[in-house]
N, CA, C and O atoms as CSV, one atom per row, in Angstrom:
chain,resi,resn,atom,element,x,y,z
A,1,MET,N,N,13.864,-43.658,-3.503
A,1,MET,CA,C,14.297,-42.769,-2.451
A,1,MET,C,C,13.714,-43.233,-1.128
A,1,MET,O,O,12.504,-43.419,-1.004
A,2,LYS,N,N,14.564,-43.415,-0.159
A,2,LYS,CA,C,14.122,-43.849,1.152
A,2,LYS,C,C,13.764,-42.634,1.995
A,2,LYS,O,O,14.537,-41.679,2.074
A,3,ILE,N,N,12.598,-42.666,2.622
A,3,ILE,CA,C,12.189,-41.587,3.505
A,3,ILE,C,C,12.418,-42.052,4.932
A,3,ILE,O,O,11.860,-43.058,5.369
A,4,ASN,N,N,13.238,-41.313,5.644
A,4,ASN,CA,C,13.543,-41.627,7.030
A,4,ASN,C,C,12.470,-41.019,7.913
A,4,ASN,O,O,12.264,-39.805,7.902
A,5,ARG,N,N,11.794,-41.852,8.670
A,5,ARG,CA,C,10.727,-41.370,9.540
A,5,ARG,C,C,11.192,-41.256,10.981
A,5,ARG,O,O,10.370,-41.306,11.896
A,6,ASP,N,N,12.471,-41.105,11.199
A,6,ASP,CA,C,13.052,-40.965,12.529
A,6,ASP,C,C,12.728,-42.174,13.381
A,6,ASP,O,O,12.700,-43.299,12.883
A,7,ASP,N,N,12.486,-41.953,14.648
A,7,ASP,CA,C,12.309,-43.048,15.592
A,7,ASP,C,C,10.846,-43.323,15.902
A,7,ASP,O,O,10.540,-43.941,16.922
A,8,GLY,N,N,9.960,-42.889,15.066
A,8,GLY,CA,C,8.542,-43.092,15.313
A,8,GLY,C,C,7.906,-41.939,16.080
A,8,GLY,O,O,6.721,-41.992,16.408
A,9,THR,N,N,8.672,-40.913,16.363
A,9,THR,CA,C,8.138,-39.741,17.050
A,9,THR,C,C,7.067,-39.092,16.185
A,9,THR,O,O,7.256,-38.900,14.983
A,10,VAL,N,N,5.952,-38.759,16.799
A,10,VAL,CA,C,4.877,-38.070,16.087
A,10,VAL,C,C,4.666,-36.722,16.764
A,10,VAL,O,O,3.987,-36.624,17.787
A,11,GLU,N,N,5.258,-35.686,16.177
A,11,GLU,CA,C,5.137,-34.337,16.735
A,11,GLU,C,C,3.703,-33.846,16.743
A,11,GLU,O,O,3.328,-33.026,17.582
A,12,LEU,N,N,2.900,-34.344,15.813
A,12,LEU,CA,C,1.534,-33.851,15.663
A,12,LEU,C,C,0.632,-34.229,16.829
A,12,LEU,O,O,-0.501,-33.754,16.910
A,13,ASP,N,N,1.120,-35.083,17.739
A,13,ASP,CA,C,0.345,-35.421,18.930
A,13,ASP,C,C,0.247,-34.233,19.885
A,13,ASP,O,O,-0.603,-34.216,20.775
A,14,GLY,N,N,1.122,-33.238,19.699
A,14,GLY,CA,C,1.112,-32.048,20.543
A,14,GLY,C,C,1.039,-30.800,19.695
A,14,GLY,O,O,0.995,-30.877,18.468
A,15,PRO,N,N,1.025,-29.654,20.344
A,15,PRO,CA,C,0.971,-28.392,19.595
A,15,PRO,C,C,2.321,-28.091,18.953
A,15,PRO,O,O,3.336,-28.652,19.367
A,16,PRO,N,N,2.349,-27.209,17.942
A,16,PRO,CA,C,3.624,-26.815,17.334
A,16,PRO,C,C,4.552,-26.187,18.379
A,16,PRO,O,O,4.094,-25.512,19.301
A,17,ALA,N,N,5.845,-26.415,18.225
A,17,ALA,CA,C,6.833,-25.868,19.153
A,17,ALA,C,C,7.062,-24.372,18.919
A,17,ALA,O,O,7.500,-23.661,19.824
A,18,LEU,N,N,6.767,-23.899,17.711
A,18,LEU,CA,C,6.988,-22.499,17.352
A,18,LEU,C,C,5.658,-21.856,16.989
A,18,LEU,O,O,4.694,-22.541,16.648
A,19,GLU,N,N,5.620,-20.525,17.067
A,19,GLU,CA,C,4.398,-19.792,16.766
A,19,GLU,C,C,4.608,-18.864,15.574
A,19,GLU,O,O,5.738,-18.506,15.241
A,20,TYR,N,N,3.502,-18.481,14.935
A,20,TYR,CA,C,3.560,-17.533,13.826
A,20,TYR,C,C,4.254,-16.250,14.290
A,20,TYR,O,O,3.967,-15.734,15.370
A,21,GLY,N,N,5.163,-15.747,13.467
A,21,GLY,CA,C,5.855,-14.509,13.775
A,21,GLY,C,C,7.064,-14.671,14.674
A,21,GLY,O,O,7.792,-13.705,14.901
A,22,GLU,N,N,7.297,-15.866,15.191
A,22,GLU,CA,C,8.420,-16.094,16.107
A,22,GLU,C,C,9.755,-15.962,15.374
A,22,GLU,O,O,9.911,-16.455,14.256
A,23,LYS,N,N,10.701,-15.301,16.006
A,23,LYS,CA,C,12.036,-15.120,15.446
A,23,LYS,C,C,12.871,-16.350,15.782
A,23,LYS,O,O,12.946,-16.766,16.939
A,24,VAL,N,N,13.505,-16.934,14.748
A,24,VAL,CA,C,14.265,-18.171,14.923
A,24,VAL,C,C,15.633,-18.076,14.253
A,24,VAL,O,O,15.877,-17.213,13.411
A,25,ARG,N,N,16.512,-18.986,14.652
A,25,ARG,CA,C,17.857,-19.102,14.085
A,25,ARG,C,C,18.009,-20.506,13.527
A,25,ARG,O,O,17.605,-21.476,14.168
A,26,SER,N,N,18.587,-20.624,12.338
A,26,SER,CA,C,18.834,-21.932,11.737
A,26,SER,C,C,19.965,-22.629,12.493
A,26,SER,O,O,21.010,-22.033,12.754
A,27,ARG,N,N,19.746,-23.888,12.839
A,27,ARG,CA,C,20.757,-24.676,13.537
A,27,ARG,C,C,21.663,-25.419,12.571
A,27,ARG,O,O,22.608,-26.084,12.995
A,28,LYS,N,N,21.382,-25.312,11.263
A,28,LYS,CA,C,22.190,-26.021,10.276
A,28,LYS,C,C,22.162,-25.318,8.925
A,28,LYS,O,O,21.306,-24.473,8.665
A,29,THR,N,N,23.094,-25.675,8.088
A,29,THR,CA,C,23.112,-25.189,6.713
A,29,THR,C,C,22.178,-26.070,5.893
A,29,THR,O,O,22.211,-27.295,6.006
A,30,VAL,N,N,21.350,-25.442,5.072
A,30,VAL,CA,C,20.360,-26.168,4.265
A,30,VAL,C,C,20.637,-25.907,2.791
A,30,VAL,O,O,20.807,-24.762,2.372
A,31,ARG,N,N,20.680,-26.991,2.007
A,31,ARG,CA,C,20.916,-26.897,0.559
A,31,ARG,C,C,19.655,-27.271,-0.207
A,31,ARG,O,O,18.789,-27.984,0.300
A,32,ASN,N,N,19.569,-26.778,-1.431
A,32,ASN,CA,C,18.431,-27.080,-2.293
A,32,ASN,C,C,18.504,-28.534,-2.769
A,32,ASN,O,O,19.524,-28.981,-3.293
A,33,ASP,N,N,17.413,-29.249,-2.577
A,33,ASP,CA,C,17.336,-30.638,-3.047
A,33,ASP,C,C,16.666,-30.723,-4.414
A,33,ASP,O,O,16.378,-31.813,-4.908
A,34,GLY,N,N,16.421,-29.569,-5.015
A,34,GLY,CA,C,15.773,-29.535,-6.323
A,34,GLY,C,C,14.332,-29.076,-6.257
A,34,GLY,O,O,13.702,-28.885,-7.297
A,35,THR,N,N,13.795,-28.896,-5.064
A,35,THR,CA,C,12.401,-28.483,-4.926
A,35,THR,C,C,12.252,-26.987,-4.726
A,35,THR,O,O,11.132,-26.482,-4.659
A,36,PHE,N,N,13.359,-26.273,-4.630
A,36,PHE,CA,C,13.310,-24.821,-4.458
A,36,PHE,C,C,13.530,-24.174,-5.822
A,36,PHE,O,O,14.628,-24.228,-6.376
A,37,ALA,N,N,12.482,-23.566,-6.351
A,37,ALA,CA,C,12.540,-22.969,-7.686
A,37,ALA,C,C,13.522,-21.803,-7.745
A,37,ALA,O,O,13.604,-21.001,-6.815
A,38,GLY,N,N,14.261,-21.719,-8.841
A,38,GLY,CA,C,15.150,-20.601,-9.068
A,38,GLY,C,C,16.563,-20.790,-8.534
A,38,GLY,O,O,17.409,-19.912,-8.702
A,39,LYS,N,N,16.825,-21.906,-7.902
A,39,LYS,CA,C,18.164,-22.212,-7.386
A,39,LYS,C,C,18.576,-23.576,-7.924
A,39,LYS,O,O,17.734,-24.444,-8.158
A,40,GLU,N,N,19.870,-23.755,-8.116
A,40,GLU,CA,C,20.397,-25.035,-8.582
A,40,GLU,C,C,20.414,-26.052,-7.438
A,40,GLU,O,O,20.497,-25.684,-6.266
A,41,ILE,N,N,20.334,-27.316,-7.792
A,41,ILE,CA,C,20.450,-28.380,-6.797
A,41,ILE,C,C,21.812,-28.254,-6.122
A,41,ILE,O,O,22.842,-28.124,-6.784
A,42,GLY,N,N,21.795,-28.294,-4.808
A,42,GLY,CA,C,23.028,-28.183,-4.037
A,42,GLY,C,C,23.367,-26.777,-3.593
A,42,GLY,O,O,24.224,-26.592,-2.729
A,43,ASP,N,N,22.702,-25.771,-4.173
A,43,ASP,CA,C,22.944,-24.391,-3.738
A,43,ASP,C,C,22.537,-24.239,-2.271
A,43,ASP,O,O,21.541,-24.811,-1.829
A,44,ILE,N,N,23.318,-23.465,-1.533
A,44,ILE,CA,C,22.982,-23.200,-0.137
A,44,ILE,C,C,21.822,-22.208,-0.091
A,44,ILE,O,O,21.880,-21.136,-0.692
A,45,LEU,N,N,20.775,-22.584,0.628
A,45,LEU,CA,C,19.618,-21.715,0.809
A,45,LEU,C,C,19.713,-20.954,2.125
A,45,LEU,O,O,19.393,-19.768,2.197
A,46,VAL,N,N,20.159,-21.657,3.167
A,46,VAL,CA,C,20.227,-21.091,4.508
A,46,VAL,C,C,21.514,-21.570,5.152
A,46,VAL,O,O,21.864,-22.745,5.047
A,47,ARG,N,N,22.208,-20.683,5.808
A,47,ARG,CA,C,23.424,-21.058,6.541
A,47,ARG,C,C,23.113,-21.166,8.030
A,47,ARG,O,O,22.214,-20.498,8.542
A,48,LYS,N,N,23.863,-22.010,8.705
A,48,LYS,CA,C,23.721,-22.136,10.144
A,48,LYS,C,C,23.887,-20.744,10.752
A,48,LYS,O,O,24.849,-20.033,10.461
A,49,GLY,N,N,22.936,-20.374,11.597
A,49,GLY,CA,C,22.987,-19.070,12.250
A,49,GLY,C,C,22.124,-18.008,11.595
A,49,GLY,O,O,21.898,-16.952,12.187
A,50,ASP,N,N,21.626,-18.264,10.366
A,50,ASP,CA,C,20.758,-17.288,9.701
A,50,ASP,C,C,19.487,-17.080,10.526
A,50,ASP,O,O,18.979,-18.009,11.153
A,51,ILE,N,N,18.987,-15.847,10.512
A,51,ILE,CA,C,17.807,-15.467,11.291
A,51,ILE,C,C,16.603,-15.341,10.367
A,51,ILE,O,O,16.697,-14.792,9.269
A,52,GLY,N,N,15.467,-15.863,10.834
A,52,GLY,CA,C,14.237,-15.769,10.071
A,52,GLY,C,C,13.025,-15.706,10.987
A,52,GLY,O,O,13.158,-15.669,12.211
A,53,TYR,N,N,11.844,-15.695,10.383
A,53,TYR,CA,C,10.589,-15.591,11.114
A,53,TYR,C,C,9.615,-16.660,10.619
A,53,TYR,O,O,9.542,-16.930,9.421
A,54,VAL,N,N,8.873,-17.263,11.539
A,54,VAL,CA,C,7.878,-18.276,11.185
A,54,VAL,C,C,6.709,-17.594,10.485
A,54,VAL,O,O,6.061,-16.716,11.056
A,55,THR,N,N,6.441,-18.003,9.239
A,55,THR,CA,C,5.333,-17.418,8.480
A,55,THR,C,C,4.231,-18.426,8.180
A,55,THR,O,O,3.122,-18.040,7.811
A,56,SER,N,N,4.526,-19.715,8.334
A,56,SER,CA,C,3.496,-20.734,8.134
A,56,SER,C,C,3.874,-21.984,8.917
A,56,SER,O,O,5.040,-22.212,9.239
A,57,ILE,N,N,2.863,-22.782,9.211
A,57,ILE,CA,C,3.077,-24.048,9.914
A,57,ILE,C,C,2.272,-25.109,9.184
A,57,ILE,O,O,1.049,-25.014,9.079
A,58,GLY,N,N,2.968,-26.123,8.680
A,58,GLY,CA,C,2.324,-27.221,7.972
A,58,GLY,C,C,2.773,-28.540,8.566
A,58,GLY,O,O,3.372,-28.577,9.641
A,59,THR,N,N,2.480,-29.626,7.858
A,59,THR,CA,C,2.873,-30.955,8.326
A,59,THR,C,C,3.549,-31.734,7.211
A,59,THR,O,O,3.419,-31.406,6.032
A,60,PHE,N,N,4.274,-32.770,7.607
A,60,PHE,CA,C,4.982,-33.633,6.668
A,60,PHE,C,C,4.841,-35.069,7.146
A,60,PHE,O,O,5.122,-35.370,8.306
A,61,LEU,N,N,4.405,-35.959,6.253
A,61,LEU,CA,C,4.256,-37.392,6.535
A,61,LEU,C,C,3.334,-37.687,7.712
A,61,LEU,O,O,3.476,-38.727,8.355
A,62,GLN,N,N,2.405,-36.807,8.005
A,62,GLN,CA,C,1.494,-36.961,9.136
A,62,GLN,C,C,2.265,-37.252,10.421
A,62,GLN,O,O,1.786,-37.965,11.303
A,63,GLN,N,N,3.469,-36.686,10.509
A,63,GLN,CA,C,4.341,-36.971,11.649
A,63,GLN,C,C,5.019,-35.718,12.198
A,63,GLN,O,O,5.158,-35.571,13.412
A,64,PHE,N,N,5.444,-34.806,11.305
A,64,PHE,CA,C,6.237,-33.652,11.724
A,64,PHE,C,C,5.558,-32.344,11.369
A,64,PHE,O,O,4.804,-32.259,10.400
A,65,TYR,N,N,5.837,-31.324,12.169
A,65,TYR,CA,C,5.495,-29.964,11.773
A,65,TYR,C,C,6.607,-29.457,10.875
A,65,TYR,O,O,7.785,-29.705,11.131
A,66,ILE,N,N,6.233,-28.753,9.834
A,66,ILE,CA,C,7.188,-28.071,8.968
A,66,ILE,C,C,6.865,-26.586,9.063
A,66,ILE,O,O,5.727,-26.166,8.854
A,67,TYR,N,N,7.878,-25.812,9.379
A,67,TYR,CA,C,7.712,-24.372,9.570
A,67,TYR,C,C,8.228,-23.632,8.341
A,67,TYR,O,O,9.367,-23.829,7.916
A,68,GLY,N,N,7.382,-22.783,7.781
A,68,GLY,CA,C,7.812,-21.913,6.695
A,68,GLY,C,C,8.543,-20.738,7.326
A,68,GLY,O,O,7.945,-19.937,8.045
A,69,ILE,N,N,9.836,-20.640,7.055
A,69,ILE,CA,C,10.649,-19.596,7.666
A,69,ILE,C,C,11.037,-18.570,6.608
A,69,ILE,O,O,11.668,-18.901,5.604
A,70,GLU,N,N,10.655,-17.335,6.845
A,70,GLU,CA,C,11.007,-16.229,5.952
A,70,GLU,C,C,12.363,-15.693,6.383
A,70,GLU,O,O,12.526,-15.153,7.477
A,71,PHE,N,N,13.331,-15.859,5.489
A,71,PHE,CA,C,14.668,-15.320,5.731
A,71,PHE,C,C,14.746,-14.000,4.983
A,71,PHE,O,O,15.078,-13.965,3.798
A,72,ILE,N,N,14.441,-12.923,5.679
A,72,ILE,CA,C,14.320,-11.602,5.076
A,72,ILE,C,C,15.611,-11.181,4.385
A,72,ILE,O,O,15.579,-10.573,3.316
A,73,GLU,N,N,16.741,-11.504,4.995
A,73,GLU,CA,C,18.032,-11.143,4.416
A,73,GLU,C,C,18.231,-11.771,3.029
A,73,GLU,O,O,18.877,-11.187,2.159
A,74,HIS,N,N,17.664,-12.974,2.840
A,74,HIS,CA,C,17.804,-13.681,1.571
A,74,HIS,C,C,16.646,-13.385,0.618
A,74,HIS,O,O,16.786,-13.510,-0.599
A,75,GLY,N,N,15.509,-12.993,1.180
A,75,GLY,CA,C,14.356,-12.667,0.356
A,75,GLY,C,C,13.521,-13.871,-0.051
A,75,GLY,O,O,12.801,-13.810,-1.047
A,76,TYR,N,N,13.603,-14.964,0.701
A,76,TYR,CA,C,12.764,-16.113,0.395
A,76,TYR,C,C,12.428,-16.902,1.653
A,76,TYR,O,O,12.961,-16.667,2.737
A,77,ARG,N,N,11.505,-17.863,1.449
A,77,ARG,CA,C,11.002,-18.697,2.529
A,77,ARG,C,C,11.422,-20.136,2.291
A,77,ARG,O,O,11.402,-20.619,1.159
A,78,VAL,N,N,11.804,-20.822,3.371
A,78,VAL,CA,C,12.257,-22.208,3.300
A,78,VAL,C,C,11.496,-23.018,4.341
A,78,VAL,O,O,11.307,-22.555,5.466
A,79,GLY,N,N,11.055,-24.224,3.980
A,79,GLY,CA,C,10.396,-25.121,4.920
A,79,GLY,C,C,11.436,-25.877,5.733
A,79,GLY,O,O,12.349,-26.483,5.172
A,80,MET,N,N,11.296,-25.841,7.062
A,80,MET,CA,C,12.264,-26.497,7.942
A,80,MET,C,C,11.555,-27.197,9.093
A,80,MET,O,O,10.475,-26.791,9.522
A,81,LYS,N,N,12.191,-28.261,9.584
A,81,LYS,CA,C,11.663,-28.964,10.756
A,81,LYS,C,C,12.048,-28.202,12.017
A,81,LYS,O,O,13.030,-27.459,12.031
A,82,GLY,N,N,11.275,-28.391,13.060
A,82,GLY,CA,C,11.531,-27.725,14.327
A,82,GLY,C,C,12.912,-28.007,14.891
A,82,GLY,O,O,13.527,-27.130,15.497
A,83,ARG,N,N,13.402,-29.222,14.698
A,83,ARG,CA,C,14.723,-29.575,15.237
A,83,ARG,C,C,15.854,-28.855,14.515
A,83,ARG,O,O,16.988,-28.844,14.993
A,84,GLU,N,N,15.552,-28.254,13.370
A,84,GLU,CA,C,16.557,-27.500,12.615
A,84,GLU,C,C,16.588,-26.030,13.010
A,84,GLU,O,O,17.379,-25.249,12.482
A,85,LEU,N,N,15.707,-25.661,13.955
A,85,LEU,CA,C,15.546,-24.265,14.325
A,85,LEU,C,C,15.694,-24.068,15.828
A,85,LEU,O,O,15.386,-24.960,16.618
A,86,ALA,N,N,16.161,-22.910,16.204
A,86,ALA,CA,C,16.218,-22.519,17.610
A,86,ALA,C,C,15.485,-21.192,17.739
A,86,ALA,O,O,15.732,-20.256,16.979
A,87,SER,N,N,14.584,-21.121,18.706
A,87,SER,CA,C,13.836,-19.888,18.921
A,87,SER,C,C,14.736,-18.819,19.534
A,87,SER,O,O,15.497,-19.085,20.464
A,88,ILE,N,N,14.635,-17.629,19.004
A,88,ILE,CA,C,15.332,-16.487,19.587
A,88,ILE,C,C,14.390,-15.792,20.569
A,88,ILE,O,O,14.822,-15.299,21.611
A,89,ASP,N,N,13.103,-15.758,20.229
A,89,ASP,CA,C,12.116,-15.117,21.098
A,89,ASP,C,C,11.892,-15.890,22.393
A,89,ASP,O,O,11.695,-15.291,23.450
A,90,ASN,N,N,11.921,-17.224,22.312
A,90,ASN,CA,C,11.671,-18.089,23.469
A,90,ASN,C,C,12.748,-19.164,23.553
A,90,ASN,O,O,12.461,-20.337,23.315
A,91,PRO,N,N,13.983,-18.789,23.888
A,91,PRO,CA,C,15.078,-19.766,23.889
A,91,PRO,C,C,14.881,-20.866,24.928
A,91,PRO,O,O,14.351,-20.630,26.014
A,92,ASP,N,N,15.313,-22.056,24.575
A,92,ASP,CA,C,15.267,-23.211,25.478
A,92,ASP,C,C,16.570,-23.208,26.275
A,92,ASP,O,O,17.639,-23.379,25.690
A,93,PRO,N,N,16.509,-23.017,27.598
A,93,PRO,CA,C,17.740,-22.936,28.391
A,93,PRO,C,C,18.536,-24.239,28.407
A,93,PRO,O,O,19.734,-24.230,28.690
A,94,ASP,N,N,17.878,-25.356,28.106
A,94,ASP,CA,C,18.554,-26.659,28.111
A,94,ASP,C,C,19.115,-27.037,26.750
A,94,ASP,O,O,19.787,-28.061,26.624
A,95,GLU,N,N,18.848,-26.223,25.719
A,95,GLU,CA,C,19.255,-26.576,24.362
A,95,GLU,C,C,20.739,-26.352,24.139
A,95,GLU,O,O,21.293,-25.307,24.480
A,96,ASP,N,N,21.369,-27.372,23.551
A,96,ASP,CA,C,22.757,-27.243,23.113
A,96,ASP,C,C,22.685,-26.827,21.654
A,96,ASP,O,O,22.387,-27.652,20.791
A,97,GLU,N,N,22.953,-25.558,21.365
A,97,GLU,CA,C,22.740,-25.031,20.015
A,97,GLU,C,C,23.621,-25.670,18.962
A,97,GLU,O,O,23.342,-25.524,17.772
A,98,ASP,N,N,24.673,-26.372,19.349
A,98,ASP,CA,C,25.546,-27.008,18.367
A,98,ASP,C,C,25.182,-28.470,18.115
A,98,ASP,O,O,25.758,-29.109,17.235
A,99,ALA,N,N,24.232,-29.001,18.880
A,99,ALA,CA,C,23.858,-30.410,18.719
A,99,ALA,C,C,22.931,-30.560,17.519
A,99,ALA,O,O,21.872,-29.935,17.462
A,100,VAL,N,N,23.329,-31.384,16.571
A,100,VAL,CA,C,22.515,-31.670,15.390
A,100,VAL,C,C,22.616,-33.160,15.120
A,100,VAL,O,O,23.718,-33.705,15.051
A,101,SER,N,N,21.481,-33.823,14.967
A,101,SER,CA,C,21.509,-35.267,14.754
A,101,SER,C,C,21.980,-35.612,13.342
A,101,SER,O,O,21.997,-34.758,12.455
A,102,VAL,N,N,22.355,-36.856,13.151
A,102,VAL,CA,C,22.794,-37.323,11.834
A,102,VAL,C,C,21.659,-37.178,10.832
A,102,VAL,O,O,21.906,-36.804,9.685
A,103,TRP,N,N,20.425,-37.462,11.228
A,103,TRP,CA,C,19.296,-37.366,10.308
A,103,TRP,C,C,19.152,-35.950,9.793
A,103,TRP,O,O,18.818,-35.755,8.624
A,104,ASP,N,N,19.397,-34.950,10.636
A,104,ASP,CA,C,19.271,-33.567,10.188
A,104,ASP,C,C,20.178,-33.272,9.007
A,104,ASP,O,O,19.820,-32.480,8.136
A,105,GLU,N,N,21.342,-33.895,8.966
A,105,GLU,CA,C,22.274,-33.643,7.878
A,105,GLU,C,C,21.719,-34.130,6.542
A,105,GLU,O,O,22.105,-33.623,5.488
A,106,ASP,N,N,20.817,-35.111,6.578
A,106,ASP,CA,C,20.249,-35.667,5.357
A,106,ASP,C,C,18.947,-34.986,4.925
A,106,ASP,O,O,18.519,-35.142,3.781
A,107,PHE,N,N,18.318,-34.233,5.828
A,107,PHE,CA,C,17.041,-33.614,5.522
A,107,PHE,C,C,17.210,-32.520,4.487
A,107,PHE,O,O,18.136,-31.715,4.579
A,108,GLN,N,N,16.338,-32.482,3.519
A,108,GLN,CA,C,16.392,-31.471,2.467
A,108,GLN,C,C,15.133,-30.617,2.561
A,108,GLN,O,O,14.055,-31.149,2.823
A,109,PRO,N,N,15.242,-29.328,2.357
A,109,PRO,CA,C,14.102,-28.436,2.476
A,109,PRO,C,C,13.188,-28.482,1.260
A,109,PRO,O,O,13.558,-28.962,0.189
A,110,THR,N,N,12.008,-27.977,1.462
A,110,THR,CA,C,11.113,-27.754,0.326
A,110,THR,C,C,10.631,-26.325,0.418
A,110,THR,O,O,10.547,-25.765,1.511
A,111,SER,N,N,10.315,-25.735,-0.705
A,111,SER,CA,C,9.775,-24.385,-0.672
A,111,SER,C,C,8.356,-24.461,-0.129
A,111,SER,O,O,7.668,-25.467,-0.300
A,112,VAL,N,N,7.933,-23.406,0.515
A,112,VAL,CA,C,6.618,-23.392,1.161
A,112,VAL,C,C,5.730,-22.406,0.449
A,112,VAL,O,O,4.572,-22.233,0.829
């Protein structure tokens, strides 16, 4: 399995973009890659536009922040990268909410 490390960007050089308790919206649909217990591989965990709250902040590959997002409507938490999320509490006025990179389409979540 090839792990894509993006363009060498190291998010950990700065503070997390999101804060604990922050309300966010998913910018993409996320499917189970087999690491989410209780769901079949390929099952949709989160749909684009789903609303959740940041409940944890971790790291991945010593390069990215991974945010544990509690999707109350679904009753579970999913680990997502910052680029997969848009803040509702602190919206970025320059953000194009429909812009999603090709790499994002390949990223698979892990349970947190």
